Coordinates of C-alpha atoms in Angstrom, one line a residue:
X7 CA 83.3 7.2 76.1
X8 CA 85.9 8.7 78.6
X9 CA 85.1 6.0 81.1
X10 CA 86.6 3.4 78.8
X11 CA 89.8 5.3 78.4
X12 CA 92.4 4.8 81.2
X13 CA 93.3 7.7 83.4
X14 CA 96.9 7.7 82.1
X15 CA 95.7 8.3 78.5
X16 CA 93.3 11.0 79.6
X17 CA 95.9 12.8 81.7
X18 CA 98.5 12.6 78.9
X19 CA 96.0 13.7 76.2
X20 CA 94.7 16.6 78.2
X21 CA 98.2 17.8 79.0
X22 CA 99.4 17.5 75.4
X23 CA 96.3 19.5 74.4
X24 CA 97.3 22.2 76.8
X25 CA 100.9 22.1 75.6
X26 CA 99.7 22.3 72.0
X27 CA 97.4 25.2 72.6
X28 CA 100.0 27.0 74.6
X29 CA 102.8 26.5 72.0
X30 CA 100.6 27.5 69.1
X31 CA 99.3 30.6 71.0
X32 CA 102.8 31.6 72.0
X33 CA 104.1 31.0 68.4
X34 CA 101.3 33.2 67.0
X35 CA 101.9 35.9 69.5
X36 CA 105.7 35.8 68.9
X37 CA 105.2 36.0 65.1
X38 CA 102.8 39.0 65.6
X39 CA 105.3 40.7 67.9
X40 CA 108.1 40.1 65.4
X41 CA 106.1 41.5 62.5
X42 CA 105.2 44.6 64.6
X43 CA 108.9 45.0 65.5
X44 CA 110.0 44.7 61.9
X45 CA 107.2 47.2 60.8
X46 CA 108.3 49.7 63.6
X47 CA 111.9 49.3 62.6
X48 CA 111.1 50.2 59.0
X49 CA 108.9 53.0 60.1
X50 CA 111.7 54.6 62.1
X51 CA 114.0 54.3 59.2
X52 CA 111.5 55.7 56.7
X53 CA 110.7 58.7 58.9
X54 CA 114.4 59.4 59.3
X55 CA 115.0 59.2 55.6
X56 CA 112.0 61.4 54.7
X57 CA 113.0 64.1 57.3
X58 CA 116.5 64.1 56.1
X59 CA 115.5 64.5 52.4
X60 CA 112.9 67.2 53.3
X61 CA 115.6 69.2 55.1
X62 CA 118.4 68.9 52.5
X63 CA 119.4 72.5 51.3
X64 CA 120.1 71.2 47.8
X65 CA 116.6 69.8 47.6
X66 CA 115.1 73.0 48.9
X67 CA 117.2 75.1 46.4
X68 CA 116.2 72.8 43.5
X69 CA 112.5 73.7 44.0
X70 CA 113.4 77.1 42.5
X71 CA 115.2 75.7 39.5
X72 CA 113.6 75.4 36.1
X73 CA 114.1 71.6 36.1
X74 CA 114.0 70.5 39.8
X75 CA 114.0 66.8 38.9
X76 CA 117.5 67.0 37.5
X77 CA 118.9 67.8 40.9
X78 CA 116.4 65.9 43.1
X79 CA 116.2 62.6 41.2
X80 CA 119.9 61.6 41.6
X81 CA 119.9 62.6 45.3
X82 CA 116.6 60.6 45.9
X83 CA 118.0 57.5 44.2
X84 CA 121.3 57.7 46.1
X85 CA 119.5 58.0 49.4
X86 CA 117.0 55.2 48.5
X87 CA 119.8 52.7 47.7
X88 CA 121.8 53.7 50.8
X89 CA 118.8 53.4 53.2
X90 CA 117.4 50.2 51.6
X91 CA 113.9 51.4 51.1
X92 CA 111.7 50.8 48.0
X93 CA 111.3 54.4 46.9
X94 CA 111.9 58.0 47.7
X95 CA 109.5 60.3 45.9
X96 CA 109.6 64.1 46.1
X97 CA 106.7 66.2 44.8
X98 CA 105.9 69.9 44.5
X99 CA 102.9 71.6 46.1
X100 CA 100.6 70.2 43.5
X101 CA 101.7 66.6 44.0
X102 CA 103.8 66.5 40.8
X103 CA 106.7 64.0 41.1
X104 CA 110.3 65.3 41.0
X105 CA 111.7 61.9 41.7
X106 CA 110.7 58.2 41.3
X107 CA 112.4 54.8 41.0
X108 CA 110.9 54.7 37.5
X109 CA 112.1 57.8 35.7
X110 CA 109.2 57.7 33.3
X111 CA 106.9 58.5 36.3
X112 CA 108.7 61.8 36.9
X113 CA 106.4 64.8 36.1
X114 CA 103.2 62.8 36.7
X115 CA 101.0 63.4 39.7
X116 CA 101.2 60.9 42.6
X117 CA 98.7 58.0 42.6
X118 CA 97.7 58.5 46.2
X119 CA 96.2 61.5 48.1
X120 CA 98.9 64.0 49.1
X121 CA 96.6 66.2 51.1
X122 CA 97.8 65.1 54.6
X123 CA 101.5 66.1 54.1
X124 CA 100.5 69.2 52.1
X125 CA 98.5 70.3 55.1
X126 CA 101.7 70.2 57.2
X127 CA 101.1 66.8 58.9
X128 CA 103.0 63.6 58.8
X129 CA 101.2 60.5 57.3
X130 CA 102.1 56.9 58.2
X131 CA 100.2 54.0 56.8
X132 CA 99.8 51.4 54.1
X133 CA 98.6 52.4 50.6
X134 CA 98.7 50.9 47.1
X135 CA 100.7 52.9 44.6
X136 CA 102.3 52.4 41.2
X137 CA 104.9 50.0 42.7
X138 CA 102.4 47.9 44.7
X139 CA 101.1 47.8 48.2
X140 CA 103.6 49.5 50.5
X141 CA 104.2 50.7 54.1
X142 CA 104.9 54.4 53.6
X143 CA 105.7 57.7 55.4
X144 CA 104.8 61.1 53.9
X145 CA 106.3 64.4 55.3
X146 CA 105.8 68.0 54.2
X147 CA 108.7 70.1 52.8
X148 CA 108.8 73.7 54.2
X149 CA 110.6 76.7 52.6
X150 CA 112.5 79.2 54.7
X151 CA 109.3 81.0 55.5
X152 CA 107.6 77.9 56.9
X153 CA 105.3 77.4 53.9
X154 CA 104.6 73.9 52.5
X155 CA 106.1 73.8 49.1
X156 CA 106.1 70.0 48.5
X157 CA 106.2 66.5 50.0
X158 CA 108.6 63.6 50.5
X159 CA 107.2 60.1 50.4
X160 CA 109.3 57.1 51.5
X161 CA 108.0 53.6 51.4
X162 CA 108.8 49.9 51.6
X163 CA 106.8 47.1 49.9
X164 CA 104.7 44.9 52.2
X165 CA 106.2 41.9 50.4
X166 CA 109.6 43.0 51.7
X167 CA 108.3 43.1 55.3
X168 CA 106.9 39.6 54.9
X169 CA 110.2 38.4 53.5
X170 CA 112.0 39.8 56.5
X171 CA 109.5 38.0 58.8
X172 CA 109.8 34.7 57.0
X173 CA 113.6 34.8 57.5
X174 CA 112.9 34.7 61.3
X175 CA 110.2 32.0 61.2
X176 CA 112.6 29.0 61.0
X177 CA 114.3 30.1 64.2
X178 CA 111.0 30.7 65.9
X179 CA 109.7 27.3 64.8
X180 CA 112.8 25.6 66.2
X181 CA 112.2 27.2 69.6
X182 CA 108.5 26.3 69.5
X183 CA 109.4 22.7 68.6
X184 CA 111.8 22.5 71.5
X185 CA 109.2 23.8 73.8
X186 CA 106.6 21.3 72.5
X187 CA 109.1 18.4 73.1
X188 CA 109.8 19.6 76.7
X189 CA 106.1 20.0 77.3
X190 CA 105.4 16.5 76.1
X191 CA 108.2 15.1 78.3
X192 CA 106.9 17.0 81.2
X193 CA 103.3 15.8 80.6
X194 CA 104.5 12.2 80.5
X195 CA 106.4 12.7 83.8
X196 CA 103.5 14.4 85.5
X197 CA 101.2 11.5 84.4
X198 CA 103.6 9.0 85.8
X199 CA 103.8 10.8 89.1
X200 CA 100.1 11.3 89.5
X201 CA 99.4 7.6 88.7
X202 CA 102.0 6.6 91.3
X203 CA 100.6 8.9 93.9
X204 CA 97.1 7.5 93.5
X205 CA 98.4 3.9 93.5
X206 CA 97.6 3.4 89.8
X207 CA 93.9 3.5 90.6
X208 CA 91.3 4.5 88.0
X209 CA 88.7 7.3 88.8
X210 CA 85.9 4.7 89.2
X211 CA 88.0 2.7 91.7
X212 CA 88.8 5.8 93.7
X213 CA 85.2 6.8 93.8
X214 CA 84.2 3.3 95.0
X215 CA 86.9 3.4 97.7
X216 CA 85.8 6.8 99.0
X217 CA 82.1 5.7 99.0
X218 CA 83.0 2.5 100.8
X219 CA 85.2 4.3 103.3
X220 CA 82.6 6.9 104.1
X221 CA 79.9 4.3 104.5
X222 CA 82.1 2.2 106.9
X223 CA 83.4 5.1 108.9
X224 CA 80.0 6.7 109.4
X225 CA 78.4 3.3 110.0
X226 CA 80.5 2.0 112.8
X227 CA 79.6 2.6 116.4
X228 CA 83.0 3.7 117.5
X229 CA 84.0 7.3 117.1
X230 CA 86.9 7.9 114.7
X231 CA 89.0 11.1 114.6
X232 CA 91.9 11.3 112.1
X233 CA 94.6 14.0 112.2
X234 CA 97.1 14.8 109.5
X235 CA 100.9 15.1 110.2
X236 CA 100.4 18.8 111.0
X237 CA 98.0 18.1 113.8
X238 CA 94.9 19.3 111.8
X239 CA 91.6 17.4 111.8
X240 CA 91.3 15.4 108.6
X241 CA 88.2 13.3 109.3
X242 CA 85.5 12.9 112.0
X243 CA 82.8 10.3 111.7
X244 CA 79.2 10.6 113.0
X245 CA 79.8 8.8 116.2
X246 CA 82.8 11.0 117.1
X247 CA 80.7 14.1 116.4
X248 CA 78.0 12.8 118.8
X249 CA 80.5 11.9 121.5
X250 CA 82.4 15.2 121.3
X251 CA 79.4 17.4 120.6
X252 CA 80.9 18.8 117.4
X253 CA 78.9 21.0 115.1
X254 CA 79.7 22.2 111.6
X255 CA 82.7 21.3 109.5
X256 CA 85.8 21.0 111.6
X257 CA 88.1 19.6 108.8
X258 CA 91.4 21.5 108.5
X259 CA 91.2 23.0 112.0
X260 CA 93.9 22.4 114.6
X261 CA 93.2 19.6 117.0
X262 CA 93.7 21.9 120.0
X263 CA 90.8 24.1 118.8
X264 CA 88.4 21.2 118.3
X265 CA 89.1 18.5 120.9
X266 CA 89.0 18.6 124.6
X267 CA 92.4 19.5 126.2
X268 CA 92.8 16.0 127.6
X269 CA 91.9 14.4 124.3
X270 CA 94.1 16.8 122.3
X271 CA 97.0 15.9 124.7
X272 CA 96.5 12.3 123.8
X273 CA 96.4 13.1 120.1
X274 CA 99.6 15.1 120.1
X275 CA 101.5 12.6 122.3
X276 CA 104.4 10.8 120.5
X277 CA 103.5 7.4 122.0
X278 CA 100.5 5.2 121.0
X279 CA 97.8 4.8 123.7
X280 CA 95.6 1.8 124.5
X281 CA 92.3 2.0 126.4
X282 CA 92.9 5.3 128.2
X283 CA 90.0 6.9 130.0
X284 CA 89.4 10.5 129.0
X285 CA 86.7 12.9 130.1
X286 CA 85.0 14.7 127.2
X287 CA 82.3 17.0 128.3
X288 CA 80.3 14.9 130.8
X289 CA 81.1 11.7 129.0
X290 CA 83.8 9.2 130.0
X291 CA 85.5 7.9 126.8
X292 CA 87.9 5.1 126.2
X293 CA 90.5 6.4 123.8
X294 CA 93.0 4.4 121.6
X295 CA 95.6 6.3 119.6
X296 CA 97.5 4.8 116.7
X297 CA 100.1 6.5 114.4
X298 CA 99.2 6.2 110.7
X299 CA 102.1 5.5 108.3
X300 CA 102.5 5.1 104.6
X301 CA 105.6 3.8 102.9
X302 CA 107.4 4.0 106.2
X303 CA 106.6 7.7 106.9
X304 CA 104.1 9.1 109.3
X305 CA 101.0 10.7 107.7
X306 CA 99.0 11.4 110.8
X307 CA 97.2 10.0 113.9
X308 CA 94.0 8.0 114.3
X309 CA 91.9 8.2 117.5
X310 CA 89.1 5.7 118.2
X311 CA 86.6 6.6 120.9
X312 CA 84.2 4.5 122.9
X313 CA 81.6 5.8 125.3
X314 CA 82.1 4.3 128.7
X315 CA 79.7 6.7 130.6
X316 CA 76.9 4.2 130.8
X317 CA 79.3 1.3 131.5
X318 CA 80.9 3.5 134.2
X319 CA 77.5 4.0 135.9
X320 CA 76.6 0.4 135.5
X321 CA 79.9 -0.7 137.1
X322 CA 79.3 1.7 140.0
X323 CA 75.8 0.3 140.5
X324 CA 77.1 -3.3 140.2
X325 CA 79.8 -2.5 142.8
X326 CA 77.1 -1.2 145.1
X327 CA 74.8 -4.2 144.5
X328 CA 77.7 -6.6 145.1
X329 CA 78.6 -4.9 148.4
X330 CA 74.9 -5.0 149.4
X331 CA 74.7 -8.7 148.5
X332 CA 77.8 -9.4 150.6
X333 CA 76.3 -7.5 153.5
X334 CA 73.0 -9.4 153.2
X335 CA 75.0 -12.7 153.1
X336 CA 76.8 -11.7 156.2
X337 CA 73.6 -10.6 157.9
X338 CA 72.0 -14.0 157.0
X339 CA 75.0 -15.8 158.4
X340 CA 74.8 -13.7 161.6
X341 CA 71.0 -14.1 161.9
X342 CA 71.5 -17.9 161.7
X343 CA 74.0 -17.8 164.5
X344 CA 71.6 -15.7 166.6
X345 CA 68.8 -18.3 166.0
X346 CA 71.2 -21.0 167.3
X347 CA 71.9 -19.0 170.4
X348 CA 68.2 -18.4 171.1
X349 CA 67.4 -22.0 170.4
X350 CA 70.1 -23.1 172.9
X351 CA 68.9 -20.7 175.6
X352 CA 65.3 -22.0 175.2
X353 CA 66.5 -25.6 175.4
X354 CA 68.3 -24.7 178.6
X355 CA 65.1 -23.2 180.0
X356 CA 66.7 -19.8 180.3
X357 CA 63.8 -17.9 178.9
X358 CA 64.7 -14.5 180.4
X359 CA 68.2 -14.7 178.9
X360 CA 66.7 -15.6 175.5
X361 CA 64.4 -12.5 175.7
X362 CA 67.3 -10.3 176.8
X363 CA 69.5 -11.6 173.9
X364 CA 66.7 -11.0 171.4
X365 CA 66.1 -7.5 172.7
X366 CA 69.8 -6.7 172.6
X367 CA 70.6 -8.0 169.0
X368 CA 67.3 -7.0 167.5
X369 CA 68.1 -3.3 167.7
X370 CA 71.1 -3.6 165.4
X371 CA 71.5 -5.0 161.9
X372 CA 73.9 -4.9 159.1
X373 CA 71.5 -3.2 156.6
X374 CA 68.7 -0.9 157.5
X375 CA 65.7 0.0 155.3
X376 CA 66.8 3.5 154.7
X377 CA 69.6 5.8 155.7
X378 CA 67.5 8.9 156.3
X379 CA 63.7 9.3 156.5
X380 CA 63.7 12.5 154.6
X381 CA 65.6 11.1 151.6
X382 CA 62.7 9.6 149.6
X383 CA 64.3 9.8 146.1
X384 CA 64.6 6.0 145.3
X385 CA 67.9 6.2 143.3
X386 CA 69.7 8.3 145.9
X387 CA 68.4 6.3 148.8
X388 CA 69.5 3.0 147.2
X389 CA 72.9 4.6 146.4
X390 CA 73.4 5.6 150.0
X391 CA 72.4 2.2 151.3
X392 CA 74.9 0.5 148.9
X393 CA 77.6 3.0 149.9
X394 CA 76.9 2.4 153.6
X395 CA 77.4 -1.3 153.1
X396 CA 80.5 -0.8 151.0
X397 CA 82.0 1.5 153.7
X398 CA 81.3 -1.1 156.4
X399 CA 83.1 -3.7 154.4
X400 CA 86.1 -1.4 154.2
X401 CA 86.0 -0.7 157.9
X402 CA 84.6 2.8 157.4
X403 CA 81.4 4.6 158.6
X404 CA 79.0 6.4 156.4
X405 CA 76.8 8.7 158.3
X406 CA 73.9 10.4 156.7
X407 CA 72.5 13.4 158.6
X408 CA 69.1 12.5 159.9
X409 CA 67.8 15.9 158.9
X410 CA 68.6 15.3 155.2
X411 CA 65.8 15.8 152.8
X412 CA 65.5 14.9 149.1
X413 CA 62.4 14.2 147.1
X414 CA 63.6 13.6 143.5
X415 CA 66.4 15.2 141.5
X416 CA 67.2 12.7 138.7
X417 CA 70.3 10.7 137.8
X418 CA 72.7 13.7 137.9
X419 CA 72.7 13.7 141.7
X420 CA 73.4 10.0 141.7
X421 CA 76.6 10.5 139.7
X422 CA 77.6 13.6 141.8
X423 CA 76.9 11.9 145.2
X424 CA 78.5 8.6 144.1
X425 CA 81.7 10.2 143.0
X426 CA 82.0 12.5 146.1
X427 CA 81.4 9.6 148.5
X428 CA 83.9 7.4 146.7
X429 CA 86.4 10.2 146.7
X430 CA 85.9 10.7 150.5
X431 CA 86.1 7.0 151.2
X432 CA 89.4 6.8 149.4
X433 CA 90.7 9.8 151.2
X434 CA 90.0 8.5 154.8
X435 CA 91.7 5.5 156.2
X436 CA 90.5 2.4 157.9
X437 CA 88.2 3.3 160.8
X438 CA 87.4 6.7 159.2
X439 CA 84.1 8.4 158.8
X440 CA 82.3 10.0 155.8
X441 CA 79.5 12.4 156.6
X442 CA 76.7 13.2 154.1
X443 CA 74.0 15.8 154.3
X444 CA 71.4 16.5 151.6
X445 CA 69.0 19.5 151.7
X446 CA 66.3 20.4 149.2
X447 CA 64.6 23.7 149.6
X448 CA 61.0 24.4 148.8
X449 CA 62.0 26.1 145.6
X450 CA 63.8 23.0 144.4
X451 CA 67.4 24.0 145.1
X452 CA 69.6 21.0 146.2
X453 CA 72.6 21.4 148.5
X454 CA 74.9 18.4 149.1
X455 CA 77.7 18.3 151.7
X456 CA 80.2 15.4 151.8
X457 CA 83.0 15.5 154.4
X458 CA 85.6 13.1 155.6
X459 CA 88.3 13.0 158.3
X460 CA 91.2 12.2 155.9
X461 CA 94.2 14.4 155.3
X462 CA 92.2 17.1 153.4
X463 CA 93.0 19.0 150.2
X464 CA 95.9 21.5 150.2
X465 CA 94.8 25.0 149.4
X466 CA 97.1 25.1 146.3
X467 CA 95.3 22.1 144.8
X468 CA 91.6 23.1 145.5
X469 CA 91.2 24.3 141.9
X470 CA 93.4 21.7 140.3
X471 CA 91.5 18.7 141.6
X472 CA 88.5 19.5 139.3
X473 CA 90.7 19.4 136.2
X474 CA 90.5 16.2 134.1
X475 CA 93.4 13.9 134.6
X476 CA 94.6 15.5 137.9
X477 CA 94.9 13.1 140.8
X478 CA 96.8 13.0 144.1
X479 CA 96.7 9.2 144.0
X480 CA 98.9 6.7 142.2
X481 CA 98.0 6.9 138.5
X482 CA 96.6 3.7 137.0
X483 CA 97.9 2.2 133.8
X484 CA 94.6 2.9 132.0
X485 CA 94.4 6.5 133.0
X486 CA 91.3 5.9 135.1
X487 CA 92.3 8.4 137.8
X488 CA 91.4 12.1 137.8
X489 CA 87.9 11.6 136.3
X490 CA 85.4 11.5 139.2
X491 CA 85.8 15.1 140.5
X492 CA 86.2 16.5 136.9
X493 CA 82.9 14.8 136.0
X494 CA 81.2 16.2 139.0
X495 CA 82.5 19.7 138.2
X496 CA 81.3 19.5 134.6
X497 CA 77.8 18.2 135.5
X498 CA 77.4 21.0 138.1
X499 CA 78.6 23.6 135.6
X500 CA 76.2 22.3 133.0
X501 CA 73.3 22.5 135.5
X502 CA 74.3 26.1 136.4
X503 CA 75.4 25.3 139.9
X504 CA 78.6 25.4 141.8
X505 CA 81.0 23.0 143.7
X506 CA 83.5 24.1 146.3
X507 CA 85.9 22.4 148.6
X508 CA 87.1 23.5 152.1
X509 CA 88.4 22.2 155.4
X510 CA 85.9 20.0 157.2
X511 CA 85.3 20.3 160.9
X512 CA 86.6 16.7 161.3
X513 CA 89.9 17.8 159.9
X514 CA 89.6 16.4 156.3
X515 CA 87.9 17.9 153.2
X516 CA 84.4 19.0 152.8
X517 CA 82.8 19.3 149.3
X518 CA 79.7 21.4 148.8
X519 CA 77.6 21.1 145.7
X520 CA 74.7 23.5 145.1
X521 CA 72.3 22.7 142.2
X522 CA 69.7 25.3 141.3
X523 CA 66.1 24.2 140.8
X524 CA 65.3 22.6 137.4
X525 CA 63.5 24.8 134.9
X526 CA 60.2 23.2 133.8
X527 CA 60.1 22.0 130.2
X528 CA 59.1 24.8 127.8
X529 CA 59.7 27.5 130.4
X530 CA 62.3 30.2 129.7
X531 CA 65.0 30.4 132.5

């Protein structure tokens, strides 16, 4: 039934119900407090009147007269009229009246129990007497020796208390009506504000939007991280959790506590970012940052993340394959020229010269089958062949120590070695040399040395070069610099190894990577 009623009507009805309950409750409480205040006021007045009558010398002296009522009755009536109470009744020690608003009741015993005041105590309560139901006070009368010789009862009819309360009710009702009107106006305003803040959508429409948004955000293959205007994480989809290795609920936490420092720096930057490369863990991510606005005001930041790790490796392999292809094409062209020379020498009958030429050029070659006999790991051997060809094309020399040895160590070493060789090749100039040595011990520990004859790394930068984003080269517009060495450092750390940099014997920089032996699957390290 509620689904057929609009949200505006529901909100207004609920708030009006709250206002009504509050006003009625407050009115009832106010009326009860007013009634108690009136009753307490009358009680204080009646106690004062009773005590004053019980202590009057003329009243005390009249108890010894032959006709006490002739003295006490006029005094009691005078005090009753002056104090605005219903009755003032004085009795002797047996409860026989000496005064009463109705003179005919004088000399009769009281209609209610006088035992409490005759025992020396004060009684306060509601009782029904000859004049009706009344709120009364009874006090004892003591003689000079402290003996109870009578009582004084002062009372006010309950009907008079109610009349006094009813006199205040119109004022109270007026205040309650004003509060109800203000509450109704406030409820109407709140309903309008809430409807405007939720863009006048109904609950079913909001639920549908949320379900659709969640399905879309968690279904897309790009990572999405949304931050509010205070820099706290508002939303992270499943792909972003995978790319950033996030566990548990991170909503509401500061971005600096959740995201990588380089990624947090992009998120807190004032300018939008397009296709910037950022290192997150051991993944290379392409990050886009956009400011989110609503009605012209900033409400947060949205980051989109794409994994470029596999693409980065593929581009590196493609670059090596392209360099190898170019080298093979150059070799084929050179080999064709050699055949023409041999053919010409044979045509001229200069057989000895032809044999000498073949012996001279047959020892060289642009590409060899392997760079080191001891490096039998296929991926690393192919990588070194491609890097050797690339270096030759750039006028560099890649030398792999003939004593190098490597059986198999997975793709991690390919990434480490590729980045270190590229970094060394960039550091050395034309005609420079890059030296590589790989050792694998019998226990499985791998040690890699990559040295160049470039300018080297200053001592003050030897820790900074492994930080993501730090580079001594000219920064590229896409932010692609400062990733290679940081990636090497993180892979080595994850493996439990170490990477260091020092001065090389050739004058440049020498990087040393030590990777401990892999722990067999299922074994405890």
